[in-house]
Structures are given as structure tokens and as C-alpha cells.
Amino acid sequence: MTVDIYWRIHMEGDQSSLRHRVRSRGGFAPGGTAPGLRDGRDDGYSHADYMAEVARAAEESGFVGGLLPNFPHTDDPWAAAATLARETTSYRFMVAFQPGFLHPVQAARMTATLQRATGGRIVYNVISGGGGPAQLWWGDKVDHDDRYARTSEFLDVLKGVWQGEYTHHGRFYQVENAGLPEELAGQPYPEIFFSGSSPAAIDAAGRHADHYLSWLEPFEALAEKFDAVRAHSSTPPRFAVRVDLLARESEEEAWAEIQQGWQARPHRSGPDEGDSVGVRRSRAFLAGADDDPRALEVAPNVWGGFSRLRDGPAFGLVGDYHQVAERLDQLLDLGVDAFILAGIPHLEEARRVGRHVLPLLKGRTS
């Protein structure tokens, strides 16, 4: 089978390694590599330049595209996709967005414009938000399950508008005879990667997703989640997993890197007051683990401490190149047919993973 493998594009700035939590490359951190200073003056190398360098490196390393995540403290991924598309030739851009902050008619027009400009290289990562302070930053007070109901209705309207004149009178959206202009009609409808671990999310994913996207979890839990998604859809989606990698020539070298990062990690902050089921699931898998980083290895090479060394999901893979490739192959055996991989720093790790891990995947083609 063919496996689509994406590489995450940092939107929030990049760390120089897992041993240094400071985002010294890009983002909005002052005094970093991008934007950088030379002789006390701006050297002209911007965050967008660094993101473009990562995208080019990922494309050259064999990745089909990159995820552009979306946070309150980052550039906008729609605008970034338009900028980065000109730096690549076939690389797809997976735009992460919350439907609650766009009208579906406007989203359809924006997407069709980008599809026309890029030759159909826009992919969706549809997220509905994790609640708490981050959700309020957007001005969104809609409850958890209602956010997924809104997302589902948003996608109904967007697809209707994409297909022609469309009228809709729903709970969240009212549309009268909406459709794309003739010049934008007929563009490829974007693939939808749909995120969420709650029953409400799984129900919506079963209706709309081309790929159901999950953070990495212990493999048995992932298999159970995939079964739940299949049970909620007459036409089950394919499955994708977001995975951080720390792969080195030897297993000892990989764990030494983890150990150094662990020693330099900041003190644990208080829990986020959101309502993300995915975050709660991750914490439950790690309940009772002590302060030894190896205690967070819940299965061979499956490590739950990444969120202590950088922002983001807890679980990733740690080991030598062959071990990491074997674990990815095991995920393929579970039914996964797309990955969003990541590593820090994004630039060097894209090249490392492309050179040393991707060629070892036995399940990538058959």
C-alpha cells in the first residue's frame, strides 16, 4: 500500500534540541535564529524563511506534505500555506483550523483559491478545540459536544457550497443559494484529517473524515479507538497518527539524548484547564509513573515524556533507526495509512528521518 507521510512544520518557533526548551528558531521569540541579528541589525532572515527551509528539506527527504498547526501564539496557517507553497513543487499543506472561527462559505472560497493557486495541494486538519483558556482566547464559549456538532454542520455546509448552489437552515449556519464562483468551481475537494478522542468527535469523524487522526497512544488503545470510529460510520475513514520521533544510530544514543533533555526540563506546570479528552487519555496512560524517564516507556520504544521536553502530545517513539521503523510498521499493521511525523529541531530531523528511517519502512509500499 501507499503511505502518506507528512512532516510537521513548526508554526510556534523551533527549539534547537530537546535539551533546550527555548524556541530559538523562528516564532516570535526575540534574538533567535529567525528573525536574526547581524551586527545589531535585522539580518533579513525571517521566520517565514526558516519555515520554507524546513518545507523544502522535508519535500527533498520524501515527505508528501507538512502539517501547519494553529495556536493563538502563532502565525496563521492559511496565510503560511499561501507563502510556503511557492517554495515547493508538490508538497501538500495540511492547514489546521477550528471551524468555529470561519464561516463555511468563506472557508470554501479561501480553500478553492488556494487549490487553484497550488494545483490542489491543500489538506484540512479539522480540529474543534480543547476548551479552557485557549478556547476563550478565540472568544469561543461553546461547550465540548456542541463544538463537534458545529464542526459537523460546518463541513456539511462547506461541501454543499463546494458542489454548487446550496441552501441550508441549521442550528449554527444559515445559507441561501451559496456556491463558488465559476472560476473556482471544480477544484479538488481537500482531504479531511479529523481530530478528537471523545464520543462526540468519533461520531463526527465517522461522518466526515477521510482520515481519522489521533495522537500516538499505546498501540492497544489506538486499536480500540479505531474500532470505535469504524462502528460510527457506514464508510469508515482511513487512519492517521501524529508521532514524534527521536531516532539515532544506536538505541543508547537515543536514550542519552532523552536523559539530557530530562535533566534540563523545566518544572512541571499546572494542568491545562481544558476539556480535551485526548489530553486526559494521555495522562491516564502515564498515571503512577515516577520521575525516572524510562518509567514513561509504556511499551518498547513508546515513550510518554515528550510533553515534558516540548509543548505538544505526550507520546512518541525513541530508539535506533531500525526500532523506530519497526514500530511505525506495527502501526501500519493496525490499519494506519498516514503519518504526521515530527522531531526537534524540525529542519535537521526532517533530513535525518528521511535519510535513515523512511527507507526502512517495510509496509510503505507493497
Coordinates of C-alpha atoms in Angstrom, one line a residue:
M1 CA 0.0 0.0 0.0
T2 CA 1.0 3.6 -0.4
V3 CA 1.5 5.5 2.9
D4 CA 1.2 9.3 3.0
I5 CA 3.9 10.6 5.4
Y6 CA 3.7 14.3 6.4
W7 CA 6.2 16.3 8.4
R8 CA 5.1 18.9 11.0
I9 CA 6.1 22.5 10.1
H10 CA 6.7 24.4 13.3
M11 CA 4.4 27.5 13.5
E12 CA 5.3 28.4 17.1
G13 CA 9.0 28.5 16.7
D14 CA 11.6 25.7 16.9
Q15 CA 13.9 24.5 19.7
S16 CA 17.5 23.8 18.8
S17 CA 17.2 20.5 20.6
L18 CA 15.2 18.7 23.2
R19 CA 17.8 19.8 25.7
H20 CA 16.9 23.4 25.3
R21 CA 13.2 24.4 25.8
V22 CA 13.7 27.9 24.5
R23 CA 12.3 28.5 21.0
S24 CA 15.4 29.9 19.4
R25 CA 14.4 29.4 15.8
G26 CA 11.6 31.4 14.4
G27 CA 8.3 32.1 16.0
F28 CA 8.0 35.4 17.9
A29 CA 10.9 34.8 20.3
P30 CA 13.4 37.8 20.2
G31 CA 17.1 37.2 19.4
G32 CA 16.7 33.8 17.8
T33 CA 18.0 32.4 14.5
A34 CA 15.0 33.7 12.7
P35 CA 14.4 36.6 12.9
G36 CA 18.1 37.1 13.5
L37 CA 20.5 39.9 14.1
R38 CA 23.9 40.6 12.5
D39 CA 26.0 43.5 13.8
G40 CA 23.0 44.5 15.9
R41 CA 20.7 44.8 12.9
D42 CA 18.0 42.6 11.4
D43 CA 19.8 40.2 9.0
G44 CA 16.7 39.8 6.8
Y45 CA 16.3 36.1 7.5
S46 CA 12.7 35.8 8.7
H47 CA 10.6 33.1 10.4
A48 CA 8.9 32.5 7.1
D49 CA 12.4 31.9 5.5
Y50 CA 13.1 29.2 8.2
M51 CA 9.7 27.6 7.7
A52 CA 10.4 27.5 4.0
E53 CA 13.8 25.9 4.6
V54 CA 12.1 23.1 6.7
A55 CA 9.4 22.6 4.0
R56 CA 12.0 22.3 1.2
A57 CA 14.1 19.9 3.4
A58 CA 11.0 17.8 4.1
E59 CA 10.0 17.6 0.4
E60 CA 13.5 16.6 -0.6
S61 CA 13.5 14.0 2.1
G62 CA 10.5 12.2 0.8
F63 CA 7.6 13.6 2.8
V64 CA 4.4 14.3 0.9
G65 CA 3.5 17.3 2.8
G66 CA 3.5 19.2 6.1
L67 CA 1.1 19.9 9.0
L68 CA 0.7 23.6 9.7
P69 CA -0.6 23.7 13.3
N70 CA -2.8 26.5 14.6
F71 CA -2.4 28.2 18.1
P72 CA -3.2 31.6 19.5
H73 CA 0.5 32.4 19.7
T74 CA 1.4 31.5 16.0
D75 CA 1.2 32.9 12.5
D76 CA -2.0 32.0 10.7
P77 CA -1.7 28.6 8.8
W78 CA -3.9 29.7 5.9
A79 CA -1.6 32.6 5.1
A80 CA 1.5 30.5 5.8
A81 CA 0.4 27.8 3.3
A82 CA 0.0 30.5 0.6
T83 CA 3.5 31.7 1.4
L84 CA 5.2 28.3 1.6
A85 CA 3.5 26.8 -1.5
R86 CA 5.7 28.9 -3.7
E87 CA 8.8 27.4 -2.1
T88 CA 7.9 23.9 -3.0
T89 CA 6.7 21.9 -6.1
S90 CA 4.5 19.0 -5.0
Y91 CA 4.5 19.4 -1.2
R92 CA 1.0 19.4 0.3
F93 CA 0.0 21.8 3.1
M94 CA -2.2 20.4 5.9
V95 CA -3.9 23.5 7.3
A96 CA -5.1 23.1 10.9
F97 CA -8.2 25.1 11.8
Q98 CA -11.2 25.3 14.1
P99 CA -14.4 25.7 12.0
G100 CA -16.0 27.9 14.7
F101 CA -13.9 30.9 13.7
L102 CA -14.7 30.8 9.9
H103 CA -17.9 30.9 8.0
P104 CA -18.1 27.8 5.8
V105 CA -18.9 29.8 2.7
Q106 CA -15.7 31.9 3.2
A107 CA -13.7 28.8 4.0
A108 CA -14.8 27.2 0.8
R109 CA -13.8 30.3 -1.2
M110 CA -10.4 30.5 0.6
T111 CA -9.7 26.8 0.0
A112 CA -10.7 26.8 -3.6
T113 CA -8.5 29.8 -4.2
L114 CA -5.5 28.0 -2.7
Q115 CA -6.3 24.8 -4.5
R116 CA -6.3 26.7 -7.8
A117 CA -3.1 28.5 -7.0
T118 CA -1.2 25.4 -5.7
G119 CA -2.5 22.8 -8.1
G120 CA -4.6 21.1 -5.4
R121 CA -2.1 20.9 -2.6
I122 CA -4.3 21.9 0.4
V123 CA -5.4 19.4 3.0
Y124 CA -7.5 20.0 6.1
N125 CA -6.7 19.1 9.7
V126 CA -10.1 19.9 11.2
I127 CA -10.0 20.4 15.0
S128 CA -12.7 21.5 17.3
G129 CA -10.7 22.9 20.2
G130 CA -9.6 21.7 23.6
G131 CA -11.6 24.1 25.7
G132 CA -10.3 26.1 28.7
P133 CA -8.3 29.3 28.4
A134 CA -7.1 28.6 24.9
Q135 CA -10.6 28.3 23.6
L136 CA -11.7 31.5 25.3
W137 CA -8.7 33.3 23.6
W138 CA -10.7 32.8 20.4
G139 CA -13.9 34.1 22.1
D140 CA -15.5 30.7 21.9
K141 CA -17.7 29.6 24.9
V142 CA -19.4 26.7 23.1
D143 CA -19.5 23.5 25.1
H144 CA -17.4 20.5 24.2
D145 CA -20.0 18.3 22.4
D146 CA -21.7 21.4 20.8
R147 CA -18.3 22.3 19.2
Y148 CA -18.3 19.0 17.4
A149 CA -21.9 19.4 16.4
R150 CA -20.9 22.8 15.0
T151 CA -17.9 21.3 13.2
S152 CA -20.2 18.7 11.6
E153 CA -22.6 21.2 10.4
F154 CA -19.8 23.5 9.1
L155 CA -18.5 20.6 7.0
D156 CA -22.0 19.8 5.7
V157 CA -22.3 23.4 4.5
L158 CA -18.8 23.7 3.1
K159 CA -19.2 20.6 1.0
G160 CA -22.7 21.7 -0.2
V161 CA -21.3 25.1 -1.3
W162 CA -18.4 23.3 -3.0
Q163 CA -20.7 21.2 -5.1
G164 CA -23.0 24.0 -6.3
E165 CA -25.8 26.4 -5.2
Y166 CA -26.7 25.3 -1.7
T167 CA -29.3 26.3 0.8
H168 CA -29.0 25.4 4.5
H169 CA -31.1 26.3 7.6
G170 CA -29.4 24.8 10.6
R171 CA -28.6 25.3 14.2
F172 CA -25.3 27.2 13.6
Y173 CA -25.4 28.3 10.0
Q174 CA -28.0 29.9 7.6
V175 CA -27.1 29.9 3.9
E176 CA -29.2 30.8 0.8
N177 CA -28.2 29.7 -2.7
A178 CA -24.4 29.8 -1.9
G179 CA -21.8 28.4 -4.3
L180 CA -18.3 29.1 -5.5
P181 CA -17.8 31.5 -8.4
E182 CA -17.4 29.7 -11.8
E183 CA -13.7 30.4 -11.9
L184 CA -13.2 28.5 -8.6
A185 CA -15.7 25.7 -9.1
G186 CA -14.3 22.3 -9.9
Q187 CA -11.2 22.4 -7.8
P188 CA -10.3 19.2 -5.9
Y189 CA -12.1 19.0 -2.6
P190 CA -9.5 18.8 0.2
E191 CA -8.8 15.6 2.1
I192 CA -10.1 15.9 5.6
F193 CA -7.9 14.8 8.6
F194 CA -10.3 14.9 11.6
S195 CA -9.0 15.0 15.2
G196 CA -10.7 14.3 18.5
S197 CA -10.9 11.4 21.0
S198 CA -14.4 11.9 22.6
P199 CA -17.5 10.0 21.6
A200 CA -18.8 13.3 20.0
A201 CA -15.6 13.6 18.0
I202 CA -15.6 10.0 16.9
D203 CA -19.2 10.3 15.8
A204 CA -18.4 13.4 13.7
A205 CA -15.3 11.8 12.3
G206 CA -17.3 8.8 11.1
R207 CA -19.5 11.2 9.1
H208 CA -16.8 13.5 7.5
A209 CA -13.2 12.2 7.8
D210 CA -11.1 10.9 5.0
H211 CA -8.5 10.2 7.7
Y212 CA -9.3 9.9 11.4
L213 CA -6.2 11.5 13.1
S214 CA -5.0 10.5 16.6
W215 CA -2.1 11.3 18.7
L216 CA 0.1 8.4 19.3
E217 CA -1.1 6.2 22.3
P218 CA -0.2 2.7 23.5
F219 CA -1.0 0.6 20.4
E220 CA -3.8 -1.5 22.1
A221 CA -5.6 1.8 23.0
L222 CA -5.2 3.0 19.4
A223 CA -6.7 -0.2 18.0
E224 CA -9.7 0.2 20.3
K225 CA -10.2 3.8 19.2
F226 CA -10.0 2.9 15.6
D227 CA -12.7 0.2 16.1
A228 CA -14.9 2.8 17.7
V229 CA -14.6 5.1 14.7
R230 CA -15.4 2.2 12.3
A231 CA -18.5 1.4 14.3
H232 CA -19.8 5.0 13.8
S233 CA -19.5 5.1 10.0
S234 CA -21.1 3.3 7.2
T235 CA -18.0 4.1 5.2
P236 CA -15.2 4.1 7.8
P237 CA -12.3 6.6 7.2
R238 CA -8.7 5.7 6.9
F239 CA -6.5 6.3 9.9
A240 CA -3.6 8.6 10.6
V241 CA -1.3 9.1 13.7
R242 CA 0.7 12.1 14.8
V243 CA 4.1 10.8 16.1
D244 CA 7.2 12.5 17.4
L245 CA 10.4 10.6 16.7
L246 CA 13.8 10.6 18.4
A247 CA 15.8 8.1 16.2
R248 CA 19.6 7.7 16.4
E249 CA 22.2 5.3 15.1
S250 CA 22.0 3.4 18.3
E251 CA 19.4 2.9 21.0
E252 CA 21.9 4.1 23.6
E253 CA 22.5 7.3 21.8
A254 CA 18.7 8.0 21.5
W255 CA 18.1 7.4 25.2
A256 CA 21.1 9.5 26.1
E257 CA 19.5 12.4 24.3
I258 CA 16.3 11.9 26.2
Q259 CA 18.2 11.7 29.5
Q260 CA 20.0 15.0 28.8
G261 CA 16.7 16.7 27.9
W262 CA 15.1 15.2 31.1
Q263 CA 17.8 16.7 33.3
A264 CA 17.3 20.1 31.7
R265 CA 13.5 20.1 31.6
P266 CA 11.5 22.8 33.4
H267 CA 9.5 22.2 36.5
R268 CA 6.1 20.7 35.7
S269 CA 3.5 23.3 35.3
G270 CA -0.1 23.0 36.4
P271 CA -2.6 21.1 34.3
D272 CA -4.4 22.9 31.5
E273 CA -8.0 23.6 32.4
G274 CA -9.3 22.4 29.1
D275 CA -11.8 19.7 28.3
S276 CA -9.7 17.7 25.8
V277 CA -10.4 14.0 26.0
G278 CA -7.1 13.3 24.2
V279 CA -5.1 15.1 26.9
R280 CA -6.9 13.2 29.7
R281 CA -6.3 9.9 27.9
S282 CA -2.6 10.6 27.7
R283 CA -2.4 11.4 31.3
A284 CA -4.3 8.3 32.3
F285 CA -1.8 6.1 30.4
L286 CA 1.0 7.6 32.4
A287 CA -0.6 7.7 35.9
G288 CA 1.7 6.5 38.6
A289 CA 4.9 6.9 36.6
D290 CA 7.8 8.1 38.8
D291 CA 10.4 10.7 37.9
D292 CA 12.6 8.2 36.0
P293 CA 12.2 8.9 32.3
R294 CA 12.4 5.2 31.4
A295 CA 9.3 4.7 33.6
L296 CA 7.4 6.6 30.9
E297 CA 8.3 4.0 28.3
V298 CA 4.9 2.2 28.2
A299 CA 5.9 -0.3 25.6
P300 CA 9.2 -0.9 23.7
N301 CA 10.3 2.4 22.2
V302 CA 6.9 4.1 23.0
W303 CA 7.7 7.0 25.3
G304 CA 5.3 9.3 27.1
G305 CA 7.6 12.1 28.2
F306 CA 7.8 14.3 25.1
S307 CA 5.3 16.8 26.5
R308 CA 7.8 17.5 29.4
L309 CA 10.5 18.5 26.9
R310 CA 8.5 20.5 24.4
D311 CA 4.9 21.6 24.0
G312 CA 2.5 19.1 22.4
P313 CA 1.4 15.5 22.7
A314 CA 3.0 13.2 25.3
F315 CA 3.8 10.1 23.3
G316 CA 6.4 9.4 20.6
L317 CA 9.0 6.8 19.6
V318 CA 12.5 6.6 20.9
G319 CA 15.2 4.2 19.6
D320 CA 17.6 3.3 16.9
Y321 CA 16.6 3.8 13.2
H322 CA 15.5 0.1 12.8
Q323 CA 13.5 0.1 16.1
V324 CA 11.6 3.2 15.2
A325 CA 10.9 1.9 11.7
E326 CA 9.6 -1.4 13.2
R327 CA 7.2 0.5 15.5
L328 CA 5.9 2.5 12.5
D329 CA 5.4 -0.7 10.6
Q330 CA 3.5 -2.1 13.6
L331 CA 1.2 0.9 13.4
L332 CA 0.7 0.2 9.7
D333 CA -0.4 -3.3 10.7
L334 CA -3.0 -1.8 12.9
G335 CA -4.6 0.0 9.9
V336 CA -2.7 3.3 9.9
D337 CA -2.0 4.5 6.4
A338 CA -0.8 8.1 7.0
F339 CA 1.6 9.6 9.5
I340 CA 2.3 13.1 10.6
L341 CA 5.9 12.8 11.9
A342 CA 7.9 15.4 13.8
G343 CA 11.2 15.9 15.5
I344 CA 13.2 18.7 17.1
P345 CA 14.8 20.6 15.6
H346 CA 12.4 20.3 12.6
L347 CA 15.0 21.1 9.9
E348 CA 17.7 18.6 10.8
E349 CA 15.3 15.9 12.0
A350 CA 13.4 16.0 8.7
R351 CA 16.6 15.2 6.9
R352 CA 17.6 12.5 9.4
V353 CA 14.3 10.7 9.4
G354 CA 14.0 11.0 5.6
R355 CA 17.5 9.5 5.2
H356 CA 17.6 6.9 7.9
V357 CA 14.0 5.8 8.9
L358 CA 11.7 6.2 5.9
P359 CA 13.7 3.8 3.7
L360 CA 13.4 1.1 6.4
L361 CA 9.6 1.0 6.4
K362 CA 8.6 -2.4 5.1
G363 CA 4.9 -1.5 5.0
R364 CA 5.3 1.7 3.0
T365 CA 4.7 0.0 -0.4
S366 CA 3.6 -3.4 -1.4

